[in-house]
Amino acid sequence: MTSPAINTIAAGVVPYPPEVAERYRAAGYWTGQTFPALLDAAVAAHGPRTAVVGTGPSGPERWSYGELDARARGLAAGLAEIGIAPGDRVVVWLPNVPEYLETIFALFRLGALPVFALPAHRASEIRYFVEHAEATAIVTVGRHDRFDHAAAAAGIAAEVPSVRHVVVAAERDAELPDRALTLAALRRTPPDRLPGDDVDAGSVAFLQLSGGTTGLPKLIPRTHDDYLYSVRASAEICGLGPGTVYLAALPAAHNFTMSSPGLLGVVHAGGTSVLAPSPDADTCFGLIEAERVTLAAVVPPLAAAWVQAAGSTSRDLTSLTTLQVGGAKCAAELARRIPVALGARLQQVFGMAEGLVNYTRDDDPDDVVAETQGRPISPDDEIRVVDPADPDEREVPPGEVGALLTRGPYTIRGYYRAEEHNATAFTADGFYRTGDLVRITERGDIVVTGRVKEQINRGGEKIAAEEVENHLLAHPDVVDAAIVGVPDDFLGERTHAYVIPVPGREAPRPAALRRFVRERGVAAYKVPDTVEVVDAFPVTGVGKTSRRALRAALAARATENQAEEK
Ligand code: OOB
């Protein structure tokens, strides 16, 4: 007899209704597989094959599935020894190093929950994740990208009582902050059995970040059952196998890189993941040639940069069969240039960390691949396209543009500990309001046409207008601020801040305001690209201005100005 299954966390999580969960199990989507079991299966079937290639703090690494598993088990045992327990939340703040996979599988073995931060995040974001999730530890690196992550993590640990440990992916103790431990020191002889082996597949496996539309980012609880269904189905749709060599060019912790089909799809298929330390064409083309990469995933601006660079590269890119593009809208012109320039098929991916992922398929006609964002993974992904202006959210006629609502076997029913926000982000019958404007073609493919959410998509990096406005409002000389997205040839969109200074005081300079936001410890991509100091928001006739209407009016004005400049 096995011991009773461990439920990792339940408080603050909106469960799938029991009858719905039963249906997803009966349909074979939810199989009861857990993350530790995913790795076990890969070790059993592909033990000696190369699982991961990359450069970590100790230099180049190349680990087989067996080695990855042994390391993860060793680390799990070490983490257990310092008191990390099933259900604990641990913020994983790592760049694309092989230790990323070691760490997440160690946490899964323990039944502890990774909280996925991006390497670009800075202290204010990490502190918020730690506090909101009541994390007991942070796993990070030392100096990376000219920033001392370990020191920042230690600073947060000293101030937030729940954090008992900072673990640093470094082999030596040299230059570690006080109280921090190295991964190497924790990697011990594993015990036979770790708690994660007994985790209930219906319970939460990790917390992913949402792009955010409000002042503070939301955490997304994903279960073993729902997430691994999307991973296995994605691997199948994308034709992954043991021969797949996947290049992780975007941050490993992003949902696209992790599971569409990403690093986890590769583990399921027994392929090889190559972790790129940087997404630039130089680095990635070198890795494609050296490792004979077959599949890579990028955001549209990177795809454009790679297309550009392909014209003059001496690297051999012939192994690359598919380039996935997603995270933001890929213009049809760019889509058509990709196969020509890179000699690889394009696959468009329209997904979201909350769940729903759409792919164009291999056998789709070229126009469909170039002009649509594909169709859902699952026959049970329910899609509604509704009139965004209709309080009753009635569906628009077929083929017309509307707001996308979705529900299905791997889309969450609520954000973590966010009762109030959940009441507006989800319908009463459990559909997630994606905030995307779409239309569905006659064939059933989705075309993303815009969005209704208060978010700027800066080349795939999501920025909640309100979050940045709140940072500007913290400046003593600022009385009001509004962030809008303006079109940008390279990024698709960039951010523009309108700022009203406190009357009677000298207006702060734009450069000083940008520095102010940066120094508050936020990811560089959130710092407004341009700042304009104005006496009042240049909008009339809106009456009692809602911030939403104001942003819409300002964005329209910024777009007009942009068009005039051209
Ligand atoms: C991915 O996930 P998130 O959570 O960073 O962002 C989701 C949002 C979507 O709601 C949509 O607004 C936008 O990003 N988006 C796209 C897109 N892919 C994502 N908009 C237009 N075209 C696309 N192809 O970005 C994500 C997650 C999994 C796989 C791929 C992307």
Short mmCIF file of N, CA and C in Angstrom, two decimals, residues 53-199:
data_model
loop_
_atom_site.label_atom_id
_atom_site.label_comp_id
_atom_site.label_asym_id
_atom_site.label_seq_id
_atom_site.Cartn_x
_atom_site.Cartn_y
_atom_site.Cartn_z
N VAL A 53 22.04 20.68 -21.82
CA VAL A 53 23.35 21.24 -22.16
C VAL A 53 23.28 22.73 -21.83
N GLY A 54 24.31 23.25 -21.21
CA GLY A 54 24.30 24.69 -20.93
C GLY A 54 25.54 25.09 -20.16
N THR A 55 25.59 26.36 -19.80
CA THR A 55 26.72 26.85 -19.03
C THR A 55 26.22 27.36 -17.69
N GLY A 56 26.70 26.74 -16.63
CA GLY A 56 26.32 27.13 -15.28
C GLY A 56 27.44 27.89 -14.61
N PRO A 57 27.30 28.13 -13.31
CA PRO A 57 28.32 28.89 -12.59
C PRO A 57 29.69 28.20 -12.61
N SER A 58 29.72 26.87 -12.81
CA SER A 58 31.01 26.17 -12.84
C SER A 58 31.50 25.91 -14.24
N GLY A 59 30.82 26.50 -15.24
CA GLY A 59 31.26 26.30 -16.61
C GLY A 59 30.30 25.42 -17.39
N PRO A 60 30.76 24.92 -18.55
CA PRO A 60 29.87 24.14 -19.41
C PRO A 60 29.43 22.84 -18.74
N GLU A 61 28.17 22.49 -18.96
CA GLU A 61 27.62 21.26 -18.37
C GLU A 61 26.90 20.49 -19.47
N ARG A 62 26.88 19.18 -19.30
CA ARG A 62 26.15 18.31 -20.23
C ARG A 62 25.72 17.11 -19.39
N TRP A 63 24.45 17.04 -19.03
CA TRP A 63 23.98 16.00 -18.12
C TRP A 63 23.02 15.05 -18.84
N SER A 64 23.19 13.77 -18.55
CA SER A 64 22.23 12.79 -19.03
C SER A 64 20.99 12.87 -18.13
N TYR A 65 19.93 12.16 -18.56
CA TYR A 65 18.74 12.10 -17.70
C TYR A 65 19.09 11.51 -16.33
N GLY A 66 19.94 10.49 -16.34
CA GLY A 66 20.34 9.87 -15.08
C GLY A 66 21.05 10.88 -14.17
N GLU A 67 21.94 11.67 -14.78
CA GLU A 67 22.68 12.66 -13.97
C GLU A 67 21.76 13.77 -13.46
N LEU A 68 20.88 14.24 -14.34
CA LEU A 68 19.93 15.28 -13.91
C LEU A 68 19.13 14.79 -12.71
N ASP A 69 18.66 13.55 -12.81
CA ASP A 69 17.84 12.98 -11.74
C ASP A 69 18.66 12.83 -10.45
N ALA A 70 19.90 12.35 -10.58
CA ALA A 70 20.73 12.15 -9.38
C ALA A 70 20.99 13.49 -8.70
N ARG A 71 21.28 14.50 -9.50
CA ARG A 71 21.50 15.83 -8.92
C ARG A 71 20.25 16.34 -8.23
N ALA A 72 19.11 16.21 -8.92
CA ALA A 72 17.86 16.72 -8.35
C ALA A 72 17.52 16.00 -7.05
N ARG A 73 17.76 14.69 -7.03
CA ARG A 73 17.49 13.93 -5.79
C ARG A 73 18.43 14.36 -4.67
N GLY A 74 19.68 14.56 -5.04
CA GLY A 74 20.66 14.99 -4.03
C GLY A 74 20.28 16.35 -3.46
N LEU A 75 19.92 17.25 -4.35
CA LEU A 75 19.54 18.59 -3.90
C LEU A 75 18.27 18.53 -3.07
N ALA A 76 17.33 17.69 -3.49
CA ALA A 76 16.08 17.56 -2.73
C ALA A 76 16.38 17.09 -1.31
N ALA A 77 17.28 16.12 -1.20
CA ALA A 77 17.63 15.61 0.13
C ALA A 77 18.25 16.73 0.98
N GLY A 78 19.12 17.52 0.36
CA GLY A 78 19.75 18.63 1.08
C GLY A 78 18.74 19.68 1.49
N LEU A 79 17.80 19.96 0.61
CA LEU A 79 16.76 20.95 0.94
C LEU A 79 15.86 20.44 2.06
N ALA A 80 15.56 19.12 2.01
CA ALA A 80 14.74 18.54 3.08
C ALA A 80 15.47 18.68 4.42
N GLU A 81 16.78 18.47 4.38
CA GLU A 81 17.56 18.53 5.61
C GLU A 81 17.56 19.93 6.25
N ILE A 82 17.49 20.96 5.42
CA ILE A 82 17.43 22.31 6.01
C ILE A 82 15.99 22.75 6.29
N GLY A 83 15.07 21.83 6.08
CA GLY A 83 13.71 22.09 6.56
C GLY A 83 12.70 22.50 5.50
N ILE A 84 13.07 22.44 4.21
CA ILE A 84 12.08 22.74 3.18
C ILE A 84 11.13 21.53 3.08
N ALA A 85 9.85 21.79 3.20
CA ALA A 85 8.87 20.70 3.35
C ALA A 85 7.84 20.72 2.23
N PRO A 86 7.09 19.62 2.06
CA PRO A 86 6.02 19.61 1.06
C PRO A 86 5.07 20.79 1.28
N GLY A 87 4.67 21.42 0.19
CA GLY A 87 3.76 22.56 0.29
C GLY A 87 4.47 23.89 0.47
N ASP A 88 5.77 23.87 0.84
CA ASP A 88 6.52 25.13 0.97
C ASP A 88 6.64 25.79 -0.40
N ARG A 89 6.59 27.11 -0.42
CA ARG A 89 6.83 27.84 -1.66
C ARG A 89 8.28 28.32 -1.67
N VAL A 90 8.92 28.14 -2.82
CA VAL A 90 10.33 28.53 -2.96
C VAL A 90 10.47 29.36 -4.25
N VAL A 91 10.90 30.60 -4.09
CA VAL A 91 11.05 31.45 -5.27
C VAL A 91 12.30 31.04 -6.04
N VAL A 92 12.10 30.68 -7.31
CA VAL A 92 13.21 30.27 -8.18
C VAL A 92 13.52 31.46 -9.09
N TRP A 93 14.69 32.03 -8.87
CA TRP A 93 15.06 33.27 -9.55
C TRP A 93 16.39 32.98 -10.26
N LEU A 94 16.29 32.27 -11.37
CA LEU A 94 17.49 31.77 -12.04
C LEU A 94 17.48 32.13 -13.53
N PRO A 95 18.63 32.43 -14.07
CA PRO A 95 18.75 32.60 -15.52
C PRO A 95 18.82 31.22 -16.19
N ASN A 96 19.13 31.19 -17.47
CA ASN A 96 19.14 29.92 -18.20
C ASN A 96 20.42 29.13 -17.94
N VAL A 97 20.46 28.52 -16.78
CA VAL A 97 21.58 27.64 -16.40
C VAL A 97 21.03 26.23 -16.20
N PRO A 98 21.86 25.20 -16.41
CA PRO A 98 21.36 23.83 -16.22
C PRO A 98 20.78 23.61 -14.81
N GLU A 99 21.32 24.34 -13.84
CA GLU A 99 20.85 24.21 -12.46
C GLU A 99 19.37 24.57 -12.32
N TYR A 100 18.85 25.29 -13.31
CA TYR A 100 17.41 25.59 -13.28
C TYR A 100 16.60 24.29 -13.26
N LEU A 101 16.95 23.36 -14.17
CA LEU A 101 16.21 22.09 -14.23
C LEU A 101 16.46 21.25 -12.98
N GLU A 102 17.71 21.25 -12.54
CA GLU A 102 18.04 20.52 -11.30
C GLU A 102 17.17 21.03 -10.14
N THR A 103 17.07 22.36 -10.04
CA THR A 103 16.34 22.96 -8.92
C THR A 103 14.86 22.65 -8.98
N ILE A 104 14.26 22.81 -10.16
CA ILE A 104 12.80 22.61 -10.17
C ILE A 104 12.47 21.13 -9.92
N PHE A 105 13.28 20.23 -10.47
CA PHE A 105 12.98 18.81 -10.21
C PHE A 105 13.29 18.42 -8.77
N ALA A 106 14.24 19.10 -8.14
CA ALA A 106 14.49 18.86 -6.71
C ALA A 106 13.27 19.31 -5.89
N LEU A 107 12.74 20.47 -6.24
CA LEU A 107 11.58 20.97 -5.49
C LEU A 107 10.36 20.06 -5.71
N PHE A 108 10.19 19.61 -6.96
CA PHE A 108 9.07 18.69 -7.23
C PHE A 108 9.23 17.40 -6.43
N ARG A 109 10.48 16.89 -6.34
CA ARG A 109 10.74 15.66 -5.56
C ARG A 109 10.36 15.84 -4.10
N LEU A 110 10.47 17.07 -3.66
CA LEU A 110 10.15 17.36 -2.26
C LEU A 110 8.68 17.64 -2.05
N GLY A 111 7.96 17.87 -3.13
CA GLY A 111 6.58 18.33 -2.98
C GLY A 111 6.54 19.80 -2.62
N ALA A 112 7.69 20.50 -2.77
CA ALA A 112 7.71 21.95 -2.55
C ALA A 112 7.36 22.63 -3.87
N LEU A 113 6.87 23.87 -3.81
CA LEU A 113 6.33 24.54 -4.99
C LEU A 113 7.26 25.65 -5.48
N PRO A 114 7.85 25.48 -6.67
CA PRO A 114 8.58 26.61 -7.23
C PRO A 114 7.63 27.78 -7.50
N VAL A 115 8.11 28.99 -7.25
CA VAL A 115 7.42 30.21 -7.67
C VAL A 115 8.35 30.82 -8.70
N PHE A 116 7.89 30.89 -9.96
CA PHE A 116 8.82 31.22 -11.04
C PHE A 116 8.99 32.71 -11.25
N ALA A 117 10.17 33.22 -10.89
CA ALA A 117 10.50 34.62 -11.16
C ALA A 117 11.35 34.66 -12.43
N LEU A 118 11.37 35.82 -13.08
CA LEU A 118 12.22 35.96 -14.27
C LEU A 118 13.57 36.55 -13.86
N PRO A 119 14.63 36.20 -14.60
CA PRO A 119 15.94 36.77 -14.24
C PRO A 119 15.95 38.29 -14.28
N ALA A 120 15.09 38.89 -15.11
CA ALA A 120 15.04 40.36 -15.20
C ALA A 120 14.39 41.00 -13.99
N HIS A 121 13.68 40.24 -13.19
CA HIS A 121 13.04 40.83 -12.01
C HIS A 121 14.09 41.36 -11.06
N ARG A 122 13.69 42.36 -10.31
CA ARG A 122 14.60 42.97 -9.34
C ARG A 122 13.93 42.93 -7.96
N ALA A 123 14.59 43.56 -6.98
CA ALA A 123 14.21 43.33 -5.59
C ALA A 123 12.74 43.60 -5.30
N SER A 124 12.16 44.65 -5.89
CA SER A 124 10.78 44.97 -5.49
C SER A 124 9.83 43.85 -5.94
N GLU A 125 10.07 43.29 -7.12
CA GLU A 125 9.22 42.20 -7.59
C GLU A 125 9.44 40.93 -6.77
N ILE A 126 10.72 40.61 -6.55
CA ILE A 126 11.02 39.37 -5.81
C ILE A 126 10.45 39.45 -4.39
N ARG A 127 10.59 40.60 -3.77
CA ARG A 127 10.06 40.77 -2.43
C ARG A 127 8.54 40.52 -2.42
N TYR A 128 7.87 41.06 -3.43
CA TYR A 128 6.43 40.87 -3.51
C TYR A 128 6.08 39.37 -3.67
N PHE A 129 6.78 38.68 -4.56
CA PHE A 129 6.48 37.24 -4.75
C PHE A 129 6.69 36.49 -3.44
N VAL A 130 7.80 36.80 -2.79
CA VAL A 130 8.15 36.12 -1.54
C VAL A 130 7.07 36.37 -0.49
N GLU A 131 6.66 37.63 -0.39
CA GLU A 131 5.66 37.96 0.64
C GLU A 131 4.31 37.35 0.31
N HIS A 132 3.92 37.49 -0.96
CA HIS A 132 2.58 37.03 -1.33
C HIS A 132 2.47 35.50 -1.21
N ALA A 133 3.54 34.81 -1.57
CA ALA A 133 3.52 33.35 -1.51
C ALA A 133 3.99 32.84 -0.15
N GLU A 134 4.42 33.75 0.73
CA GLU A 134 5.06 33.36 2.01
C GLU A 134 6.11 32.29 1.77
N ALA A 135 7.02 32.59 0.89
CA ALA A 135 8.06 31.63 0.52
C ALA A 135 9.02 31.40 1.67
N THR A 136 9.53 30.16 1.75
CA THR A 136 10.48 29.85 2.82
C THR A 136 11.93 29.93 2.32
N ALA A 137 12.11 29.99 1.01
CA ALA A 137 13.48 30.06 0.49
C ALA A 137 13.48 30.73 -0.88
N ILE A 138 14.67 31.22 -1.27
CA ILE A 138 14.88 31.77 -2.60
C ILE A 138 16.08 31.01 -3.18
N VAL A 139 15.94 30.53 -4.41
CA VAL A 139 17.09 29.92 -5.09
C VAL A 139 17.50 30.85 -6.22
N THR A 140 18.77 31.24 -6.23
CA THR A 140 19.21 32.20 -7.24
C THR A 140 20.66 31.96 -7.63
N VAL A 141 21.23 32.91 -8.37
CA VAL A 141 22.64 32.84 -8.74
C VAL A 141 23.39 33.98 -8.03
N GLY A 142 24.69 34.03 -8.24
CA GLY A 142 25.47 35.14 -7.70
C GLY A 142 25.33 36.34 -8.62
N ARG A 143 26.46 36.86 -9.08
CA ARG A 143 26.39 37.98 -10.03
C ARG A 143 25.98 37.46 -11.39
N HIS A 144 25.02 38.13 -11.98
CA HIS A 144 24.58 37.75 -13.32
C HIS A 144 24.03 39.00 -13.97
N ASP A 145 24.40 39.22 -15.23
CA ASP A 145 23.88 40.38 -15.94
C ASP A 145 24.17 41.68 -15.16
N ARG A 146 25.37 41.78 -14.66
CA ARG A 146 25.84 42.95 -13.90
C ARG A 146 24.97 43.27 -12.67
N PHE A 147 24.39 42.23 -12.10
CA PHE A 147 23.55 42.44 -10.92
C PHE A 147 23.78 41.31 -9.94
N ASP A 148 23.95 41.66 -8.67
CA ASP A 148 24.23 40.64 -7.66
C ASP A 148 22.92 40.08 -7.11
N HIS A 149 22.46 38.99 -7.74
CA HIS A 149 21.18 38.39 -7.34
C HIS A 149 21.24 37.86 -5.91
N ALA A 150 22.36 37.22 -5.57
CA ALA A 150 22.47 36.61 -4.24
C ALA A 150 22.37 37.67 -3.15
N ALA A 151 23.03 38.81 -3.37
CA ALA A 151 23.01 39.88 -2.36
C ALA A 151 21.58 40.43 -2.23
N ALA A 152 20.91 40.60 -3.37
CA ALA A 152 19.53 41.12 -3.32
C ALA A 152 18.62 40.13 -2.59
N ALA A 153 18.81 38.84 -2.89
CA ALA A 153 17.99 37.81 -2.24
C ALA A 153 18.25 37.80 -0.73
N ALA A 154 19.52 37.95 -0.36
CA ALA A 154 19.86 37.95 1.07
C ALA A 154 19.23 39.16 1.77
N GLY A 155 19.19 40.28 1.06
CA GLY A 155 18.56 41.49 1.62
C GLY A 155 17.08 41.25 1.89
N ILE A 156 16.42 40.58 0.95
CA ILE A 156 14.99 40.29 1.11
C ILE A 156 14.79 39.30 2.26
N ALA A 157 15.66 38.29 2.29
CA ALA A 157 15.55 37.26 3.34
C ALA A 157 15.69 37.88 4.74
N ALA A 158 16.53 38.90 4.82
CA ALA A 158 16.76 39.52 6.12
C ALA A 158 15.52 40.29 6.57
N GLU A 159 14.68 40.69 5.62
CA GLU A 159 13.52 41.52 5.97
C GLU A 159 12.19 40.77 6.01
N VAL A 160 12.10 39.66 5.27
CA VAL A 160 10.82 38.95 5.20
C VAL A 160 10.93 37.70 6.07
N PRO A 161 10.15 37.64 7.15
CA PRO A 161 10.35 36.58 8.14
C PRO A 161 10.14 35.16 7.60
N SER A 162 9.26 34.98 6.60
CA SER A 162 9.01 33.60 6.14
C SER A 162 10.26 32.97 5.51
N VAL A 163 11.17 33.81 4.96
CA VAL A 163 12.32 33.27 4.22
C VAL A 163 13.40 32.81 5.19
N ARG A 164 13.66 31.53 5.18
CA ARG A 164 14.68 30.99 6.09
C ARG A 164 16.00 30.73 5.38
N HIS A 165 15.95 30.60 4.04
CA HIS A 165 17.18 30.25 3.34
C HIS A 165 17.31 30.94 1.99
N VAL A 166 18.56 31.29 1.67
CA VAL A 166 18.89 31.71 0.31
C VAL A 166 19.87 30.67 -0.22
N VAL A 167 19.52 30.06 -1.35
CA VAL A 167 20.37 29.02 -1.93
C VAL A 167 20.91 29.56 -3.25
N VAL A 168 22.23 29.46 -3.42
CA VAL A 168 22.85 30.08 -4.58
C VAL A 168 23.47 28.99 -5.47
N ALA A 169 23.14 29.07 -6.75
CA ALA A 169 23.74 28.13 -7.70
C ALA A 169 25.18 28.52 -7.92
N ALA A 170 26.03 28.07 -7.02
CA ALA A 170 27.46 28.33 -7.11
C ALA A 170 28.14 27.12 -6.49
N GLU A 171 29.34 26.84 -6.95
CA GLU A 171 30.02 25.65 -6.42
C GLU A 171 30.80 25.95 -5.14
N ARG A 172 31.21 27.21 -5.01
CA ARG A 172 32.03 27.57 -3.84
C ARG A 172 31.34 28.61 -2.98
N ASP A 173 31.74 28.64 -1.70
CA ASP A 173 31.13 29.59 -0.77
C ASP A 173 31.65 31.01 -0.92
N ALA A 174 32.75 31.15 -1.69
CA ALA A 174 33.40 32.46 -1.77
C ALA A 174 32.38 33.53 -2.17
N GLU A 175 32.44 34.63 -1.51
CA GLU A 175 31.63 35.81 -1.83
C GLU A 175 30.12 35.60 -1.69
N LEU A 176 29.74 34.58 -0.95
CA LEU A 176 28.30 34.41 -0.70
C LEU A 176 27.88 35.35 0.42
N PRO A 177 26.66 35.88 0.33
CA PRO A 177 26.19 36.69 1.46
C PRO A 177 25.98 35.81 2.70
N ASP A 178 25.87 36.44 3.83
CA ASP A 178 25.63 35.74 5.09
C ASP A 178 24.42 34.83 4.98
N ARG A 179 24.47 33.72 5.62
CA ARG A 179 23.34 32.80 5.73
C ARG A 179 22.98 32.10 4.43
N ALA A 180 23.66 32.45 3.31
CA ALA A 180 23.33 31.79 2.05
C ALA A 180 24.08 30.47 1.96
N LEU A 181 23.48 29.51 1.25
CA LEU A 181 24.11 28.20 1.05
C LEU A 181 24.28 27.98 -0.43
N THR A 182 25.23 27.13 -0.81
CA THR A 182 25.36 26.83 -2.24
C THR A 182 24.58 25.57 -2.57
N LEU A 183 24.17 25.49 -3.83
CA LEU A 183 23.54 24.25 -4.31
C LEU A 183 24.48 23.09 -4.11
N ALA A 184 25.76 23.35 -4.38
CA ALA A 184 26.74 22.27 -4.29
C ALA A 184 26.81 21.71 -2.87
N ALA A 185 26.70 22.61 -1.88
CA ALA A 185 26.78 22.15 -0.48
C ALA A 185 25.55 21.33 -0.10
N LEU A 186 24.42 21.64 -0.76
CA LEU A 186 23.19 20.94 -0.40
C LEU A 186 23.03 19.60 -1.11
N ARG A 187 23.75 19.45 -2.21
CA ARG A 187 23.61 18.24 -3.02
C ARG A 187 24.23 17.06 -2.27
N ARG A 188 23.42 16.32 -1.57
CA ARG A 188 23.91 15.24 -0.72
C ARG A 188 23.48 13.89 -1.24
N THR A 189 23.94 12.83 -0.56
CA THR A 189 23.48 11.48 -0.90
C THR A 189 21.97 11.39 -0.69
N PRO A 190 21.26 10.99 -1.70
CA PRO A 190 19.81 10.99 -1.56
C PRO A 190 19.27 9.86 -0.70
N PRO A 191 18.21 10.14 0.06
CA PRO A 191 17.50 9.03 0.71
C PRO A 191 16.70 8.28 -0.36
N ASP A 192 16.19 7.10 0.02
CA ASP A 192 15.49 6.27 -0.96
C ASP A 192 14.23 6.94 -1.50
N ARG A 193 13.51 7.57 -0.60
CA ARG A 193 12.20 8.07 -0.99
C ARG A 193 12.03 9.50 -0.51
N LEU A 194 11.49 10.34 -1.38
CA LEU A 194 11.27 11.73 -1.00
C LEU A 194 9.78 12.02 -1.07
N PRO A 195 9.32 13.01 -0.30
CA PRO A 195 7.87 13.21 -0.17
C PRO A 195 7.15 13.44 -1.49
N GLY A 196 7.84 14.09 -2.46
CA GLY A 196 7.19 14.40 -3.74
C GLY A 196 6.68 13.17 -4.47
N ASP A 197 7.27 12.02 -4.15
CA ASP A 197 6.81 10.79 -4.80
C ASP A 197 5.40 10.43 -4.37
N ASP A 198 4.93 11.04 -3.29
CA ASP A 198 3.59 10.72 -2.78
C ASP A 198 2.60 11.86 -2.99
N VAL A 199 2.98 12.83 -3.83
CA VAL A 199 2.11 13.99 -4.00
C VAL A 199 0.90 13.64 -4.87
#
